GROMACS .gro file of C-alpha atoms in nm:
model
  297
    1MET     CA    1 -12.507   2.857  -0.519
    2ILE     CA    2 -12.152   2.724  -0.533
    3ILE     CA    3 -12.219   2.467  -0.261
    4ILE     CA    4 -12.536   2.354  -0.434
    5ALA     CA    5 -12.348   2.322  -0.763
    6LEU     CA    6 -12.074   2.114  -0.599
    7ILE     CA    7 -12.334   1.888  -0.437
    8ALA     CA    8 -12.506   1.843  -0.772
    9ILE     CA    9 -12.176   1.758  -0.943
   10ILE     CA   10 -12.088   1.501  -0.674
   11ALA     CA   11 -12.436   1.348  -0.694
   12LEU     CA   12 -12.411   1.313  -1.071
   13TRP     CA   13 -12.068   1.154  -1.039
   14VAL     CA   14 -12.195   0.903  -0.780
   15MET     CA   15 -12.489   0.814  -1.000
   16GLY     CA   16 -12.262   0.761  -1.297
   17LEU     CA   17 -12.026   0.543  -1.091
   18TYR     CA   18 -12.313   0.336  -0.955
   19ASN     CA   19 -12.454   0.276  -1.302
   20LYS     CA   20 -12.114   0.169  -1.435
   21LEU     CA   21 -12.059  -0.073  -1.148
   22ILE     CA   22 -12.408  -0.216  -1.187
   23ALA     CA   23 -12.344  -0.276  -1.557
   24ARG     CA   24 -12.016  -0.451  -1.476
   25LYS     CA   25 -12.176  -0.666  -1.209
   26ASN     CA   26 -12.460  -0.769  -1.438
   27GLY     CA   27 -12.201  -0.865  -1.698
   28VAL     CA   28 -12.035  -1.092  -1.441
   29ARG     CA   29 -12.368  -1.256  -1.361
   30ASN     CA   30 -12.448  -1.316  -1.726
   31ALA     CA   31 -12.104  -1.467  -1.783
   32PHE     CA   32 -12.150  -1.705  -1.490
   33ALA     CA   33 -12.495  -1.801  -1.620
   34ALA     CA   34 -12.330  -1.907  -1.948
   35VAL     CA   35 -12.084  -2.121  -1.752
   36ASP     CA   36 -12.369  -2.274  -1.552
   37VAL     CA   37 -12.551  -2.374  -1.871
   38GLN     CA   38 -12.249  -2.565  -1.999
   39LEU     CA   39 -12.198  -2.731  -1.661
   40LYS     CA   40 -12.556  -2.856  -1.667
   41LYS     CA   41 -12.494  -3.007  -2.010
   42ARG     CA   42 -12.204  -3.202  -1.870
   43TYR     CA   43 -12.401  -3.316  -1.566
   44ASP     CA   44 -12.675  -3.445  -1.799
   45LEU     CA   45 -12.423  -3.660  -1.985
   46ILE     CA   46 -12.268  -3.814  -1.675
   47PRO     CA   47 -12.550  -4.066  -1.593
   48ASN     CA   48 -12.537  -4.216  -1.943
   49LEU     CA   49 -12.158  -4.220  -1.933
   50VAL     CA   50 -12.149  -4.400  -1.599
   51ALA     CA   51 -12.409  -4.654  -1.712
   52THR     CA   52 -12.210  -4.736  -2.027
   53VAL     CA   53 -11.873  -4.757  -1.854
   54ARG     CA   54 -11.999  -4.971  -1.566
   55GLN     CA   55 -12.063  -5.261  -1.803
   56TYR     CA   56 -11.692  -5.292  -1.878
   57MET     CA   57 -11.510  -5.146  -1.576
   58GLU     CA   58 -11.598  -5.381  -1.292
   59HIS     CA   59 -11.290  -5.281  -1.092
   60GLU     CA   60 -11.364  -4.906  -1.101
   61ARG     CA   61 -11.696  -4.901  -0.918
   62GLY     CA   62 -11.553  -4.680  -0.643
   63LEU     CA   63 -11.453  -4.409  -0.891
   64LEU     CA   64 -11.790  -4.429  -1.065
   65SER     CA   65 -11.969  -4.392  -0.730
   66GLU     CA   66 -11.769  -4.076  -0.651
   67ILE     CA   67 -11.860  -3.926  -0.988
   68THR     CA   68 -12.229  -4.001  -0.929
   69ALA     CA   69 -12.218  -3.842  -0.581
   70LEU     CA   70 -12.054  -3.524  -0.713
   71ARG     CA   71 -12.314  -3.499  -0.984
   72SER     CA   72 -12.595  -3.521  -0.726
   73ARG     CA   73 -12.438  -3.240  -0.521
   74ALA     CA   74 -12.386  -3.016  -0.824
   75VAL     CA   75 -12.750  -3.020  -0.936
   76GLN     CA   76 -12.885  -2.911  -0.598
   77PRO     CA   77 -13.055  -2.568  -0.611
   78GLY     CA   78 -12.934  -2.271  -0.412
   79LEU     CA   79 -12.562  -2.335  -0.443
   80ALA     CA   80 -12.332  -2.035  -0.434
   81PRO     CA   81 -12.124  -1.977  -0.747
   82GLN     CA   82 -11.798  -2.043  -0.566
   83GLU     CA   83 -11.927  -2.367  -0.413
   84ARG     CA   84 -12.057  -2.483  -0.749
   85MET     CA   85 -11.718  -2.420  -0.908
   86GLU     CA   86 -11.542  -2.618  -0.635
   87ILE     CA   87 -11.767  -2.915  -0.711
   88ASP     CA   88 -11.695  -2.869  -1.080
   89ASN     CA   89 -11.319  -2.879  -1.017
   90GLN     CA   90 -11.357  -3.205  -0.825
   91MET     CA   91 -11.571  -3.346  -1.106
   92THR     CA   92 -11.304  -3.252  -1.359
   93GLN     CA   93 -11.038  -3.440  -1.162
   94LYS     CA   94 -11.254  -3.753  -1.134
   95LEU     CA   95 -11.335  -3.751  -1.504
   96HIS     CA   96 -10.966  -3.717  -1.578
   97GLN     CA   97 -10.894  -4.025  -1.366
   98LEU     CA   98 -11.172  -4.210  -1.547
   99ASN     CA   99 -11.022  -4.128  -1.887
  100VAL     CA  100 -10.687  -4.263  -1.771
  101GLN     CA  101 -10.844  -4.592  -1.661
  102ILE     CA  102 -11.040  -4.624  -1.984
  103GLU     CA  103 -10.712  -4.671  -2.173
  104ASN     CA  104 -10.684  -5.015  -2.008
  105TYR     CA  105 -11.014  -5.134  -2.160
  106PRO     CA  106 -10.984  -5.161  -2.541
  107ASN     CA  107 -11.329  -5.321  -2.570
  108LEU     CA  108 -11.484  -5.013  -2.413
  109LYS     CA  109 -11.302  -4.785  -2.656
  110ALA     CA  110 -11.450  -4.987  -2.942
  111ASN     CA  111 -11.807  -4.926  -2.820
  112GLU     CA  112 -11.984  -4.684  -3.055
  113SER     CA  113 -12.221  -4.558  -2.784
  114PHE     CA  114 -11.931  -4.478  -2.554
  115MET     CA  115 -11.734  -4.306  -2.832
  116SER     CA  116 -12.034  -4.088  -2.913
  117LEU     CA  117 -12.073  -3.990  -2.547
  118GLN     CA  118 -11.703  -3.918  -2.516
  119ASN     CA  119 -11.701  -3.693  -2.824
  120THR     CA  120 -12.003  -3.501  -2.697
  121LEU     CA  121 -11.845  -3.465  -2.355
  122SER     CA  122 -11.524  -3.337  -2.514
  123GLN     CA  123 -11.717  -3.068  -2.703
  124VAL     CA  124 -11.894  -2.963  -2.383
  125GLU     CA  125 -11.558  -2.940  -2.205
  126GLN     CA  126 -11.432  -2.702  -2.472
  127GLU     CA  127 -11.742  -2.485  -2.437
  128ILE     CA  128 -11.696  -2.480  -2.060
  129ALA     CA  129 -11.340  -2.359  -2.103
  130MET     CA  130 -11.451  -2.080  -2.338
  131THR     CA  131 -11.730  -1.957  -2.111
  132ARG     CA  132 -11.497  -1.977  -1.811
  133ASN     CA  133 -11.246  -1.752  -1.984
  134PHE     CA  134 -11.521  -1.504  -2.067
  135TYR     CA  135 -11.637  -1.506  -1.706
  136ASN     CA  136 -11.285  -1.442  -1.577
  137SER     CA  137 -11.248  -1.152  -1.822
  138SER     CA  138 -11.574  -0.997  -1.699
  139VAL     CA  139 -11.467  -1.038  -1.335
  140THR     CA  140 -11.132  -0.874  -1.407
  141GLN     CA  141 -11.298  -0.570  -1.564
  142TYR     CA  142 -11.543  -0.543  -1.273
  143ASN     CA  143 -11.270  -0.567  -1.009
  144THR     CA  144 -11.056  -0.312  -1.193
  145GLN     CA  145 -11.347  -0.067  -1.201
  146ILE     CA  146 -11.391  -0.103  -0.825
  147GLN     CA  147 -11.024  -0.069  -0.733
  148GLN     CA  148 -10.956   0.243  -0.938
  149PHE     CA  149 -10.930   0.577  -0.764
  150PRO     CA  150 -11.156   0.753  -0.671
  151ASN     CA  151 -11.406   0.468  -0.727
  152VAL     CA  152 -11.250   0.271  -0.443
  153LEU     CA  153 -11.370   0.541  -0.197
  154LEU     CA  154 -11.739   0.478  -0.269
  155ALA     CA  155 -11.759   0.123  -0.414
  156GLY     CA  156 -11.768  -0.040  -0.071
  157LEU     CA  157 -12.027   0.209   0.058
  158LEU     CA  158 -12.248   0.136  -0.243
  159GLY     CA  159 -12.234  -0.241  -0.177
  160PHE     CA  160 -11.993  -0.352  -0.449
  161GLN     CA  161 -11.736  -0.614  -0.350
  162PRO     CA  162 -11.467  -0.781  -0.563
  163GLU     CA  163 -11.552  -1.115  -0.723
  164ALA     CA  164 -11.326  -1.420  -0.746
  165VAL     CA  165 -11.213  -1.563  -1.076
  166LEU     CA  166 -11.263  -1.928  -1.163
  167GLU     CA  167 -10.942  -2.124  -1.119
  168THR     CA  168 -10.850  -2.414  -1.341
  169ALA     CA  169 -10.871  -2.760  -1.189
  170ALA     CA  170 -10.543  -2.926  -1.095
  171ALA     CA  171 -10.606  -3.208  -1.344
  172GLU     CA  172 -10.621  -2.958  -1.629
  173ARG     CA  173 -10.288  -2.802  -1.533
  174VAL     CA  174 -10.096  -3.131  -1.555
  175ASN     CA  175  -9.855  -3.137  -1.847
  176VAL     CA  176  -9.922  -3.421  -2.087
  177ASP     CA  177  -9.618  -3.641  -2.153
  178VAL     CA  178  -9.649  -3.681  -2.529
  179GLY     CA  179  -9.319  -3.865  -2.551
  180ALA     CA  180  -9.455  -4.150  -2.340
  181ALA     CA  181  -9.685  -4.248  -2.626
  182PHE     CA  182  -9.386  -4.308  -2.853
  183ARG     CA  183  -9.161  -4.488  -2.606
  184GLU     CA  184  -9.171  -4.861  -2.666
  185ASP     CA  185  -8.947  -5.148  -2.567
  186VAL     CA  186  -8.724  -5.223  -2.863
  187PRO     CA  187  -8.404  -5.427  -2.881
  188GLY     CA  188  -8.128  -5.230  -2.717
  189GLN     CA  189  -8.374  -4.975  -2.579
  190VAL     CA  190  -8.571  -5.045  -2.262
  191GLY     CA  191  -8.856  -4.821  -2.152
  192GLY     CA  192  -8.780  -4.566  -2.418
  193GLU     CA  193  -8.427  -4.501  -2.287
  194MET     CA  194  -8.131  -4.478  -2.516
  195PRO     CA  195  -7.879  -4.764  -2.486
  196LYS     CA  196  -7.576  -4.687  -2.276
  197GLY     CA  197  -7.218  -4.771  -2.354
  198ARG     CA  198  -6.903  -4.639  -2.511
  199PRO     CA  199  -6.941  -4.449  -2.839
  200GLU     CA  200  -6.725  -4.700  -3.023
  201ASP     CA  201  -6.955  -4.982  -2.909
  202LEU     CA  202  -7.264  -4.805  -3.042
  203THR     CA  203  -7.137  -4.734  -3.391
  204PRO     CA  204  -7.287  -4.947  -3.670
  205PRO     CA  205  -7.068  -5.221  -3.822
  206ALA     CA  206  -6.862  -5.126  -4.123
  207PHE     CA  207  -6.952  -5.255  -4.465
  208ASN     CA  208  -6.759  -5.560  -4.582
  209LYS     CA  209  -6.494  -5.466  -4.836
  210PRO     CA  210  -6.510  -5.677  -5.155
  211PRO     CA  211  -6.205  -5.894  -5.228
  212ALA     CA  212  -5.937  -5.724  -5.431
  213ASP     CA  213  -5.880  -5.829  -5.790
  214PRO     CA  214  -5.521  -5.959  -5.827
  215ASP     CA  215  -5.507  -5.843  -6.189
  216VAL     CA  216  -5.597  -5.482  -6.107
  217ASP     CA  217  -5.362  -5.253  -5.920
  218ASP     CA  218  -5.508  -5.065  -5.627
  219VAL     CA  219  -5.537  -4.694  -5.697
  220ASP     CA  220  -5.587  -4.448  -5.420
  221ILE     CA  221  -5.804  -4.171  -5.560
  222LEU     CA  222  -5.733  -3.953  -5.260
  223ASP     CA  223  -5.357  -3.975  -5.294
  224GLU     CA  224  -5.236  -3.623  -5.369
  225SER     CA  225  -4.866  -3.708  -5.401
  226PRO     CA  226  -4.699  -3.576  -5.720
  227LYS     CA  227  -4.710  -3.817  -6.009
  228GLN     CA  228  -4.429  -3.877  -6.258
  229THR     CA  229  -4.528  -3.778  -6.607
  230ALA     CA  230  -4.356  -3.868  -6.934
  231GLU     CA  231  -4.155  -3.587  -7.088
  232PHE     CA  232  -4.128  -3.558  -7.463
  233GLU     CA  233  -3.806  -3.403  -7.582
  234THR     CA  234  -3.781  -3.218  -7.910
  235PRO     CA  235  -3.528  -3.365  -8.148
  236PRO     CA  236  -3.221  -3.142  -8.186
  237ASP     CA  237  -3.268  -3.107  -8.559
  238GLU     CA  238  -3.620  -2.964  -8.528
  239THR     CA  239  -3.739  -2.632  -8.395
  240PRO     CA  240  -4.083  -2.609  -8.233
  241TYR     CA  241  -4.349  -2.431  -8.427
  242GLU     CA  242  -4.128  -2.420  -8.742
  243ARG     CA  243  -4.261  -2.548  -9.069
  244VAL     CA  244  -4.020  -2.787  -9.232
  245PRO     CA  245  -4.062  -2.815  -9.609
  246THR     CA  246  -4.126  -3.166  -9.728
  247SER     CA  247  -4.007  -3.111 -10.083
  248PRO     CA  248  -3.772  -2.869 -10.263
  249ASP     CA  249  -4.056  -2.736 -10.471
  250GLN     CA  250  -4.240  -2.609 -10.169
  251SER     CA  251  -3.941  -2.405 -10.045
  252ASP     CA  252  -3.961  -2.181 -10.354
  253ILE     CA  253  -4.320  -2.080 -10.297
  254PRO     CA  254  -4.335  -1.714 -10.187
  255PRO     CA  255  -4.556  -1.620  -9.893
  256ILE     CA  256  -4.908  -1.513  -9.978
  257ASP     CA  257  -5.045  -1.194  -9.822
  258ASN     CA  258  -5.419  -1.134  -9.833
  259PRO     CA  259  -5.501  -1.355 -10.134
  260PRO     CA  260  -5.807  -1.254 -10.334
  261ILE     CA  261  -6.114  -1.452 -10.250
  262HIS     CA  262  -6.377  -1.515 -10.509
  263HIS     CA  263  -6.734  -1.474 -10.390
  264ASP     CA  264  -6.825  -1.826 -10.501
  265THR     CA  265  -6.503  -2.000 -10.399
  266PHE     CA  266  -6.422  -2.130 -10.052
  267ILE     CA  267  -6.053  -2.178  -9.977
  268ARG     CA  268  -6.014  -2.477  -9.753
  269HIS     CA  269  -5.637  -2.459  -9.698
  270GLN     CA  270  -5.332  -2.259  -9.783
  271GLY     CA  271  -5.057  -2.459  -9.937
  272PRO     CA  272  -4.905  -2.550 -10.267
  273THR     CA  273  -5.107  -2.467 -10.576
  274GLN     CA  274  -5.302  -2.768 -10.690
  275GLU     CA  275  -5.528  -2.804 -10.984
  276LEU     CA  276  -5.887  -2.862 -10.895
  277PRO     CA  277  -6.057  -3.162 -11.046
  278GLU     CA  278  -6.345  -3.108 -11.277
  279GLN     CA  279  -6.673  -3.099 -11.093
  280GLN     CA  280  -6.961  -3.306 -11.201
  281GLY     CA  281  -7.275  -3.110 -11.265
  282SER     CA  282  -7.331  -2.742 -11.215
  283ILE     CA  283  -7.345  -2.537 -10.901
  284PRO     CA  284  -7.584  -2.240 -10.883
  285GLY     CA  285  -7.390  -1.919 -10.911
  286ASP     CA  286  -7.084  -2.078 -11.085
  287ASP     CA  287  -7.190  -2.019 -11.445
  288ASN     CA  288  -6.944  -1.733 -11.491
  289VAL     CA  289  -6.648  -1.900 -11.316
  290ASP     CA  290  -6.368  -2.038 -11.528
  291PRO     CA  291  -6.245  -2.362 -11.371
  292ASN     CA  292  -5.896  -2.310 -11.523
  293ILE     CA  293  -5.838  -1.987 -11.336
  294ASN     CA  294  -5.652  -2.027 -11.009
  295PRO     CA  295  -5.773  -1.760 -10.762
  296LEU     CA  296  -5.438  -1.769 -10.582
  297ARG     CA  297  -5.245  -1.625 -10.876
   0.00000   0.00000   0.00000
């Protein structure tokens, strides 16, 4: 019974492993089918692209012939996935060369039919890149499932072999020199290079200083040297902060401490008692105030 149970457990494990690997392999096939659909879209656009470009690019017939030959090879039935992807990488390189040469033909870039084809081709290229990434992800999961232990002991016996990922074409891995688009020949700068020379020769000229006015003395606002200031001396007969009486009558006035303040009277100054002039009219609230009464007494 124990041996039979062990055999049953191993059989169930093998069946489960086989089903998992089959599911992974079918996922890889579906991912490659999505890539193949996008590649066919690009191959369908190439004849119209070549026919439009040939009208303007008389000196690039050799490159156009190579693109046409690669397209004929790619649409042949029965190609292995790896062989098809090799043709696709070559096609990508040739189309990259074609785009570089197109920059020398401004009349072609102004053609509406060509611009429409180029925009459509650019969208297809983006879709190809997305489906290629999905295919590589599916292949990675499938290969990982095969190489794990103990799956690696039976994967080969069950007929499962690792799959290869799709590599990016060499033309797509080239770094684009964005700075070259902004480098122009300007005075003092050839081929986008900075002018060479001593730093003092490269500094901008100084602004011309306006002529000095002979009637105005030059003043240096940054001069921090001590300046001579006029000193005012106190006369010997005067003491600072001492009130000097101006008349003999004022010297007899006693000091006033906390004088009474009437609620309707505002004292403007403290000094000798002066009679207030008669006010014209009446002020509200002053009906009961005697104008002859001095509030300081």
